[in-house]
Short mmCIF file of C-alpha atoms and ligand atoms in Angstrom, two decimals:
data_model
loop_
_atom_site.label_atom_id
_atom_site.label_comp_id
_atom_site.label_asym_id
_atom_site.label_seq_id
_atom_site.Cartn_x
_atom_site.Cartn_y
_atom_site.Cartn_z
CA MET X 1 69.73 99.50 102.32
CA THR X 2 67.68 95.72 103.00
CA HIS X 3 68.97 94.14 99.52
CA ILE X 4 69.17 90.61 99.55
CA GLU X 5 72.49 88.48 97.85
CA LEU X 6 72.56 84.89 97.24
CA LYS X 7 75.89 84.06 96.30
CA ASN X 8 76.71 80.42 95.06
CA ILE X 9 74.12 78.57 97.12
CA THR X 10 73.84 75.14 96.70
CA LYS X 11 71.41 72.50 98.57
CA GLY X 12 70.54 69.53 98.99
CA PHE X 13 68.59 67.33 100.79
CA ASP X 14 70.42 63.83 100.84
CA SER X 15 72.44 61.84 98.54
CA ASN X 16 70.81 63.11 95.69
CA LYS X 17 71.61 65.66 93.27
CA PRO X 18 71.32 68.82 95.09
CA VAL X 19 67.68 70.99 94.75
CA ILE X 20 70.09 74.25 93.94
CA GLU X 21 72.73 74.29 92.33
CA ASN X 22 75.41 77.65 91.92
CA LEU X 23 72.03 79.90 92.18
CA ASN X 24 72.91 83.26 92.30
CA LEU X 25 70.68 86.34 92.88
CA THR X 26 70.57 89.68 94.00
CA VAL X 27 67.11 91.07 95.39
CA ASN X 28 67.00 95.23 95.34
CA ASP X 29 66.41 97.53 98.31
CA GLY X 30 62.61 97.91 98.21
CA GLU X 31 62.01 95.80 95.36
CA PHE X 32 58.88 93.16 94.85
CA LEU X 33 60.83 90.50 93.20
CA VAL X 34 58.33 87.23 92.35
CA LEU X 35 60.24 83.88 91.96
CA VAL X 36 58.30 81.74 89.81
CA GLY X 37 58.29 78.05 88.51
CA PRO X 38 56.68 74.64 88.26
CA SER X 39 56.05 72.87 91.82
CA GLY X 40 59.12 71.35 93.07
CA CYS X 41 61.50 73.54 91.23
CA GLY X 42 63.16 74.82 94.70
CA LYS X 43 61.41 77.94 94.93
CA SER X 44 60.21 77.56 98.73
CA THR X 45 63.71 76.32 99.67
CA THR X 46 65.23 79.12 98.38
CA LEU X 47 63.31 81.35 100.49
CA ARG X 48 63.78 79.38 103.46
CA LEU X 49 67.13 79.86 102.94
CA ILE X 50 66.77 83.47 102.84
CA ALA X 51 64.53 83.30 105.95
CA GLY X 52 67.42 81.20 107.71
CA LEU X 53 64.83 77.84 107.85
CA GLU X 54 66.86 76.17 105.82
CA THR X 55 70.44 75.79 105.62
CA ALA X 56 73.21 76.12 102.34
CA GLY X 57 75.43 73.53 101.93
CA SER X 58 77.65 76.05 99.99
CA GLY X 59 77.63 79.57 99.29
CA ASP X 60 76.91 82.81 101.19
CA ILE X 61 73.22 84.63 102.34
CA SER X 62 73.57 88.38 102.73
CA ILE X 63 70.70 90.80 103.96
CA ALA X 64 71.52 94.37 104.33
CA GLY X 65 75.06 93.79 103.17
CA LYS X 66 75.38 91.32 106.51
CA LEU X 67 76.10 87.97 106.00
CA VAL X 68 73.18 86.06 107.59
CA ASN X 69 74.94 82.18 107.24
CA ASN X 70 75.10 81.52 110.85
CA ILE X 71 71.97 84.03 112.34
CA PRO X 72 68.91 81.92 113.35
CA PRO X 73 65.84 82.64 111.69
CA LYS X 74 64.19 85.25 114.68
CA ASP X 75 67.46 87.42 114.40
CA ARG X 76 66.86 88.18 110.82
CA ASP X 77 64.37 90.89 111.16
CA ILE X 78 61.99 88.97 108.33
CA SER X 79 58.71 88.01 108.30
CA MET X 80 56.75 85.16 106.26
CA VAL X 81 53.60 84.45 104.92
CA PHE X 82 52.75 80.67 103.92
CA GLN X 83 50.44 79.01 102.04
CA ASN X 84 48.76 77.70 105.05
CA TYR X 85 48.58 80.80 107.58
CA ALA X 86 46.96 79.35 110.79
CA LEU X 87 45.50 81.76 112.99
CA TYR X 88 44.92 81.04 116.35
CA PRO X 89 41.59 79.92 116.60
CA HIS X 90 40.57 80.93 119.55
CA MET X 91 42.26 84.10 119.50
CA SER X 92 41.03 87.60 118.53
CA VAL X 93 42.02 89.13 115.32
CA TYR X 94 43.74 91.69 117.49
CA ASP X 95 45.44 89.08 119.69
CA ASN X 96 46.90 87.15 116.79
CA MET X 97 48.13 89.77 114.93
CA ALA X 98 49.70 90.86 118.82
CA PHE X 99 51.04 87.75 119.26
CA GLY X 100 54.42 88.16 118.07
CA LEU X 101 54.98 91.58 119.53
CA LYS X 102 54.08 90.30 122.82
CA LEU X 103 56.64 87.51 122.36
CA ARG X 104 59.31 89.86 121.61
CA LYS X 105 58.41 91.99 124.72
CA TYR X 106 57.01 94.94 123.11
CA SER X 107 55.17 97.44 125.56
CA LYS X 108 51.09 97.52 125.59
CA ASP X 109 50.84 100.94 123.91
CA LYS X 110 53.57 100.02 120.96
CA ILE X 111 51.70 96.55 120.41
CA ARG X 112 48.42 98.84 120.20
CA GLU X 113 49.61 101.37 118.45
CA ARG X 114 51.04 98.64 115.79
CA VAL X 115 48.09 96.70 115.43
CA ASN X 116 46.19 99.50 114.84
CA GLU X 117 48.09 100.78 112.28
CA ALA X 118 48.43 97.50 110.26
CA ALA X 119 44.72 97.46 110.66
CA ASN X 120 44.11 100.51 109.30
CA ILE X 121 46.19 99.51 106.37
CA LEU X 122 44.43 96.22 105.97
CA GLU X 123 41.18 98.13 106.36
CA ILE X 124 39.83 95.27 109.57
CA THR X 125 40.00 97.71 111.94
CA ASP X 126 36.60 96.72 112.62
CA LEU X 127 37.21 92.85 112.52
CA LEU X 128 39.55 92.89 115.28
CA ASP X 129 37.65 91.63 118.09
CA ARG X 130 36.44 88.72 116.22
CA LYS X 131 37.59 85.35 116.17
CA PRO X 132 39.03 83.73 113.00
CA LYS X 133 36.22 81.44 112.24
CA GLN X 134 34.10 84.61 111.78
CA LEU X 135 35.83 86.06 108.84
CA SER X 136 35.62 84.90 105.45
CA GLY X 137 38.79 83.64 103.58
CA GLY X 138 40.05 86.63 102.59
CA GLN X 139 39.77 88.50 105.88
CA ARG X 140 41.87 85.51 107.24
CA GLN X 141 44.43 86.03 104.81
CA ARG X 142 44.15 89.74 105.61
CA VAL X 143 44.71 89.07 109.37
CA ALA X 144 47.65 86.67 108.23
CA LEU X 145 49.43 89.99 106.37
CA GLY X 146 48.70 92.08 109.46
CA ARG X 147 50.59 89.66 111.71
CA ALA X 148 53.68 90.03 109.17
CA ILE X 149 53.64 93.70 108.74
CA VAL X 150 52.76 94.46 112.46
CA ARG X 151 56.65 93.51 113.11
CA LYS X 152 58.15 96.05 110.87
CA PRO X 153 60.33 93.19 109.43
CA GLN X 154 63.27 94.66 106.61
CA VAL X 155 62.14 91.92 104.48
CA PHE X 156 59.11 90.21 103.99
CA LEU X 157 58.77 87.16 102.31
CA PHE X 158 55.46 85.16 100.86
CA ASP X 159 55.21 81.76 99.76
CA GLU X 160 52.25 81.00 97.75
CA PRO X 161 49.95 82.93 99.97
CA LEU X 162 47.27 83.40 97.84
CA SER X 163 47.12 79.57 96.75
CA ASN X 164 44.35 78.49 98.96
CA LEU X 165 42.14 81.42 97.61
CA ASP X 166 39.09 81.08 95.53
CA ALA X 167 39.75 82.54 91.79
CA LYS X 168 37.96 86.20 92.73
CA LEU X 169 39.62 86.64 96.30
CA ARG X 170 43.13 85.84 94.38
CA VAL X 171 42.87 88.57 91.67
CA GLN X 172 41.19 91.06 95.08
CA MET X 173 44.39 90.21 97.53
CA ARG X 174 46.77 90.37 94.64
CA ALA X 175 45.97 93.83 94.26
CA GLU X 176 46.13 94.26 97.88
CA ILE X 177 49.61 92.93 98.34
CA LYS X 178 50.79 95.40 95.21
CA LYS X 179 49.75 98.19 97.23
CA LEU X 180 50.75 97.17 100.44
CA HIS X 181 54.12 97.04 98.81
CA LYS X 182 53.48 100.13 97.47
CA GLN X 183 52.77 101.67 101.04
CA LEU X 184 55.77 100.05 103.17
CA LYS X 185 58.35 99.99 100.29
CA THR X 186 60.08 96.96 102.22
CA THR X 187 61.90 94.74 100.29
CA MET X 188 59.79 91.18 99.06
CA VAL X 189 60.08 88.25 98.03
CA TYR X 190 56.86 86.43 96.54
CA VAL X 191 57.21 82.84 95.66
CA THR X 192 54.17 81.17 93.27
CA HIS X 193 53.83 78.50 90.66
CA ASP X 194 51.23 80.83 88.92
CA GLN X 195 52.63 82.99 86.06
CA VAL X 196 49.61 85.21 85.96
CA GLU X 197 50.58 86.07 89.59
CA ALA X 198 54.07 86.49 88.49
CA MET X 199 53.77 89.07 85.69
CA THR X 200 51.06 91.42 87.52
CA MET X 201 52.85 91.76 91.01
CA GLY X 202 56.20 91.75 90.06
CA SER X 203 58.90 94.60 89.77
CA ARG X 204 61.07 91.90 88.32
CA ILE X 205 60.12 87.92 87.90
CA ALA X 206 62.88 85.10 88.59
CA VAL X 207 61.79 82.37 85.91
CA MET X 208 62.94 79.20 87.80
CA LYS X 209 63.16 75.20 87.20
CA ASP X 210 65.06 72.50 88.90
CA GLY X 211 66.86 74.77 90.84
CA VAL X 212 67.77 77.12 88.23
CA ILE X 213 67.06 80.85 87.30
CA HIS X 214 66.90 80.62 83.79
CA GLN X 215 65.67 84.52 83.22
CA LEU X 216 65.65 87.34 85.81
CA ASP X 217 64.01 90.64 84.29
CA THR X 218 61.01 92.78 84.60
CA PRO X 219 57.47 91.05 83.56
CA LEU X 220 57.26 92.71 80.15
CA ASN X 221 61.01 92.17 79.08
CA ILE X 222 60.39 88.20 79.83
CA PHE X 223 57.22 88.34 77.72
CA ASN X 224 58.67 90.01 74.84
CA GLU X 225 62.42 88.69 75.15
CA PRO X 226 62.22 85.12 76.75
CA ALA X 227 65.26 83.76 77.42
CA ASP X 228 65.09 80.36 76.04
CA LEU X 229 62.33 77.94 75.59
CA PHE X 230 61.44 77.05 78.73
CA VAL X 231 60.70 80.73 80.07
CA ALA X 232 59.19 81.44 76.46
CA GLY X 233 56.54 78.52 77.33
CA PHE X 234 56.22 79.16 80.71
CA ILE X 235 55.40 82.63 80.63
CA GLY X 236 52.26 83.52 78.98
CA SER X 237 48.71 81.68 78.56
CA PRO X 238 47.99 80.40 76.49
CA ALA X 239 51.30 79.62 75.64
CA MET X 240 53.33 80.39 72.97
CA ASN X 241 52.77 77.67 69.91
CA PHE X 242 56.26 76.02 69.24
CA ILE X 243 56.94 74.72 65.72
CA ALA X 244 60.11 72.89 65.04
CA THR X 245 61.96 73.49 61.75
CA LYS X 246 65.18 73.99 59.71
CA VAL X 247 67.04 76.36 57.62
CA SER X 248 66.46 75.61 54.15
CA ASN X 249 68.90 77.31 51.48
CA ASP X 250 66.72 79.81 50.23
CA ASN X 251 65.98 81.43 53.51
CA MET X 252 63.27 79.85 54.85
CA LEU X 253 62.34 77.86 58.15
CA TYR X 254 60.95 74.83 57.10
CA SER X 255 59.06 71.80 59.07
CA GLU X 256 59.11 68.61 57.62
CA ASP X 257 56.15 67.21 60.01
CA THR X 258 53.74 70.12 59.24
CA LYS X 259 55.03 71.02 55.96
CA ILE X 260 54.68 74.73 57.08
CA THR X 261 57.11 77.05 55.38
CA LEU X 262 58.24 80.75 56.73
CA PRO X 263 60.46 83.40 55.15
CA ILE X 264 63.24 84.11 57.76
CA PRO X 265 61.82 87.19 59.09
CA GLN X 266 64.36 89.97 58.00
CA LYS X 267 65.33 90.75 61.90
CA TYR X 268 66.94 87.31 62.11
CA GLN X 269 68.62 86.81 58.73
CA SER X 270 71.95 87.92 59.23
CA GLN X 271 72.11 85.75 62.07
CA LEU X 272 71.03 82.43 60.00
CA ASN X 273 72.88 83.11 56.95
CA ASN X 274 74.82 79.77 55.85
CA GLN X 275 73.37 78.10 58.46
CA ILE X 276 71.68 75.36 56.48
CA ASP X 277 69.90 72.83 58.04
CA LYS X 278 70.06 74.53 61.31
CA GLU X 279 67.37 73.27 63.53
CA ILE X 280 65.16 76.24 64.74
CA VAL X 281 61.81 76.37 66.63
CA VAL X 282 59.70 78.93 65.59
CA GLY X 283 57.83 80.36 68.86
CA ILE X 284 54.16 82.54 68.04
CA ARG X 285 52.28 83.26 70.68
CA PRO X 286 48.70 82.88 70.23
CA ASP X 287 47.81 86.43 69.16
CA GLY X 288 50.72 86.51 66.84
CA LEU X 289 48.86 84.16 64.50
CA ALA X 290 45.43 85.55 62.62
CA ILE X 291 42.77 84.15 60.36
CA HIS X 292 42.82 87.45 58.64
CA SER X 293 45.18 89.43 56.99
CA GLU X 294 45.51 91.51 53.84
CA SER X 295 49.44 92.12 54.15
CA GLN X 296 51.19 88.55 55.46
CA LYS X 297 50.85 86.62 52.50
CA ASP X 298 54.06 84.95 52.52
CA TYR X 299 53.25 84.41 55.91
CA LYS X 300 50.52 81.87 55.77
CA PHE X 301 49.69 77.99 56.00
CA GLU X 302 46.54 76.05 56.11
CA ALA X 303 45.14 74.22 59.56
CA ASN X 304 42.23 72.65 60.66
CA LEU X 305 39.77 73.70 63.42
CA GLU X 306 39.35 71.84 66.10
CA LEU X 307 37.65 73.98 68.46
CA VAL X 308 36.20 77.43 68.63
CA GLU X 309 36.38 78.70 72.32
CA PRO X 310 34.44 82.50 72.37
CA LEU X 311 35.31 84.49 75.17
CA GLY X 312 33.36 87.51 74.72
CA ASN X 313 36.26 89.99 74.27
CA GLU X 314 38.37 87.06 72.05
CA THR X 315 37.94 84.19 70.65
CA ILE X 316 40.36 81.36 71.06
CA LEU X 317 40.86 78.70 68.13
CA TYR X 318 42.33 75.36 68.59
CA LEU X 319 44.10 74.21 65.28
CA SER X 320 45.87 71.23 64.23
CA LYS X 321 48.30 70.47 61.39
CA GLY X 322 49.69 67.20 61.18
CA PRO X 323 51.15 66.11 64.28
CA GLN X 324 51.30 69.98 65.70
CA SER X 325 48.76 71.99 67.80
CA LEU X 326 48.24 75.22 67.74
CA THR X 327 46.30 78.14 69.46
CA CYS X 328 44.97 81.45 67.92
CA ILE X 329 43.58 84.28 69.62
CA SER X 330 41.08 86.50 67.46
CA LYS X 331 40.03 90.00 68.75
CA GLN X 332 36.85 89.01 66.16
CA TYR X 333 34.08 86.63 66.40
CA ASP X 334 33.88 85.22 63.03
CA PRO X 335 31.35 82.58 63.37
CA GLN X 336 31.43 82.27 58.93
CA SER X 337 35.24 80.92 59.09
CA TYR X 338 34.65 78.49 61.65
CA ASN X 339 32.24 76.29 59.61
CA GLU X 340 35.06 75.27 57.47
CA ASN X 341 37.43 72.52 58.70
CA SER X 342 40.27 73.81 57.03
CA ILE X 343 41.62 77.51 57.50
CA GLU X 344 44.28 79.84 56.75
CA LEU X 345 46.34 81.10 59.13
CA PHE X 346 48.14 84.12 58.77
CA VAL X 347 51.28 84.68 60.99
CA ASN X 348 52.55 88.44 61.76
CA PRO X 349 56.58 88.05 61.68
CA ALA X 350 56.83 90.58 64.20
CA MET X 351 55.94 88.46 66.66
CA ILE X 352 57.79 85.55 65.30
CA HIS X 353 60.34 84.32 67.72
CA LEU X 354 63.18 82.35 67.35
CA PHE X 355 65.04 79.83 69.51
CA ASP X 356 68.06 77.47 68.77
CA SER X 357 66.71 73.65 69.21
CA SER X 358 69.79 72.08 70.71
CA SER X 359 70.67 75.13 73.24
CA THR X 360 67.40 76.21 73.65
CA LYS X 361 68.14 79.66 74.01
CA ARG X 362 66.38 82.57 72.23
CA ILE X 363 68.30 84.09 68.95
CA LYS X 364 68.49 87.73 69.41
CA PRO X 365 66.51 89.51 66.53
CA LEU X 366 69.11 92.19 65.07
CA ILE X 367 68.28 95.98 66.15
CA SER X 368 68.45 98.29 62.95
CA PRO X 369 70.20 101.26 63.80
CA ASN X 370 66.61 103.26 63.94
CA GLY X 371 65.81 101.03 66.58
CA GLN X 372 62.86 98.69 65.25
CA LYS X 373 63.79 95.30 65.71
P1 ADP D 401 58.48 74.41 95.39
O1 ADP D 401 58.69 74.85 96.64
O2 ADP D 401 59.38 75.12 93.59
O3 ADP D 401 57.42 73.40 94.72
P2 ADP D 401 60.68 73.03 97.05
O4 ADP D 401 61.18 73.97 97.57
O5 ADP D 401 59.49 72.25 98.38
O6 ADP D 401 59.70 73.36 95.35
O7 ADP D 401 61.14 71.78 96.65
C1 ADP D 401 62.12 71.21 95.90
C2 ADP D 401 62.62 70.08 96.16
O8 ADP D 401 63.10 69.86 97.10
C3 ADP D 401 61.61 69.21 95.85
O9 ADP D 401 61.58 67.93 95.06
C4 ADP D 401 61.14 68.34 96.76
O10 ADP D 401 60.74 67.18 96.77
C5 ADP D 401 62.78 68.38 97.83
N1 ADP D 401 62.48 68.82 99.35
C6 ADP D 401 61.63 70.10 99.85
N2 ADP D 401 62.29 70.09 101.21
C7 ADP D 401 62.84 68.94 101.21
C8 ADP D 401 62.93 68.14 102.56
N3 ADP D 401 62.65 68.89 103.49
N4 ADP D 401 63.37 66.76 102.55
C9 ADP D 401 63.81 66.63 101.37
N5 ADP D 401 63.60 66.67 100.15
C10 ADP D 401 63.18 67.81 100.36
MG1 MG D 402 56.98 75.19 97.48
#
């Protein structure tokens, strides 16, 4: 059972505020956990703490139930793949992959067996005699992965391993790493700043900001029920629209800046009962706004159309309402509507998220007895 446990971890580099403060995280056995957050939020530091490349100021780290606080990196049975996966340029692919095993004094036969096995999984068998400079970026990245998997470690740690690849290759390698995980079933922690990578790769995602994990859940739970404004704005592209409002005495949410008024959706009414003037941020993902709707007659407002981006399968509309910018994704392309400056936008009430402005936390909708939210 190779689960990883971080308990009350605090880490600072100098006398300043700690980079990581009281972090608690459990990575389950065989899980693919993605740690995602903006640059500088402490992702690499967390990974390096697990690897033993950094020492925590306080707290405990255990791997497979064993406390590793004082165990050096080489004895933690971990392989790490970095963004800059420098291969040895003068060595063949085979020797690059064999290098770590040679250092660990594996027999020649065992090394050959392990390298061939890894090359087979990664489909690079016919590249084993080449030098790194004779490989494409994607092939090099595969060799770096091969170098990590030949050791059959109990944990893989990835630190933005795809950031140096071009967009197309990133998508391809993303799938390959997922496939690799399916095959090996080893516990993996994968760090990225890219929320699309997180959504597509993670069995679970930990969303981090300023050294604090804001939410840890499956990709879809995070997308559908973001814990707070940060998570809601960080996960999903284009990002969720946020409108600052107040609860009015007629069961409406009223935005002073934009004059947008929306009825409080049924599922939130009991939570906001008698909370007149409470400040609420309304969150609507771009596909929760539409320019055509027959049914949502109470949930609509006029907005100015600033820019239209037809992408073929969908159209992105950039709109404004007073000081507020809004993004709408429409499945249809409707050039006639786009001729007008001011268009009517409909909000799908089922897709309205509400957040408490002061705590920034999500307001949980009431689930009715038949399970409908
Ligand atoms: P991320 O990987 O999320 O981009 P890091 O974990 O690398 O973030 O860094 C988190 C914070 O810690 C940053 O503010 C960074 O400047 C700081 N930091 C990281 N490593 C060191 C170090 N060795 N010395 C001083 N500060 C560091
Ligand atoms: Mg980093």
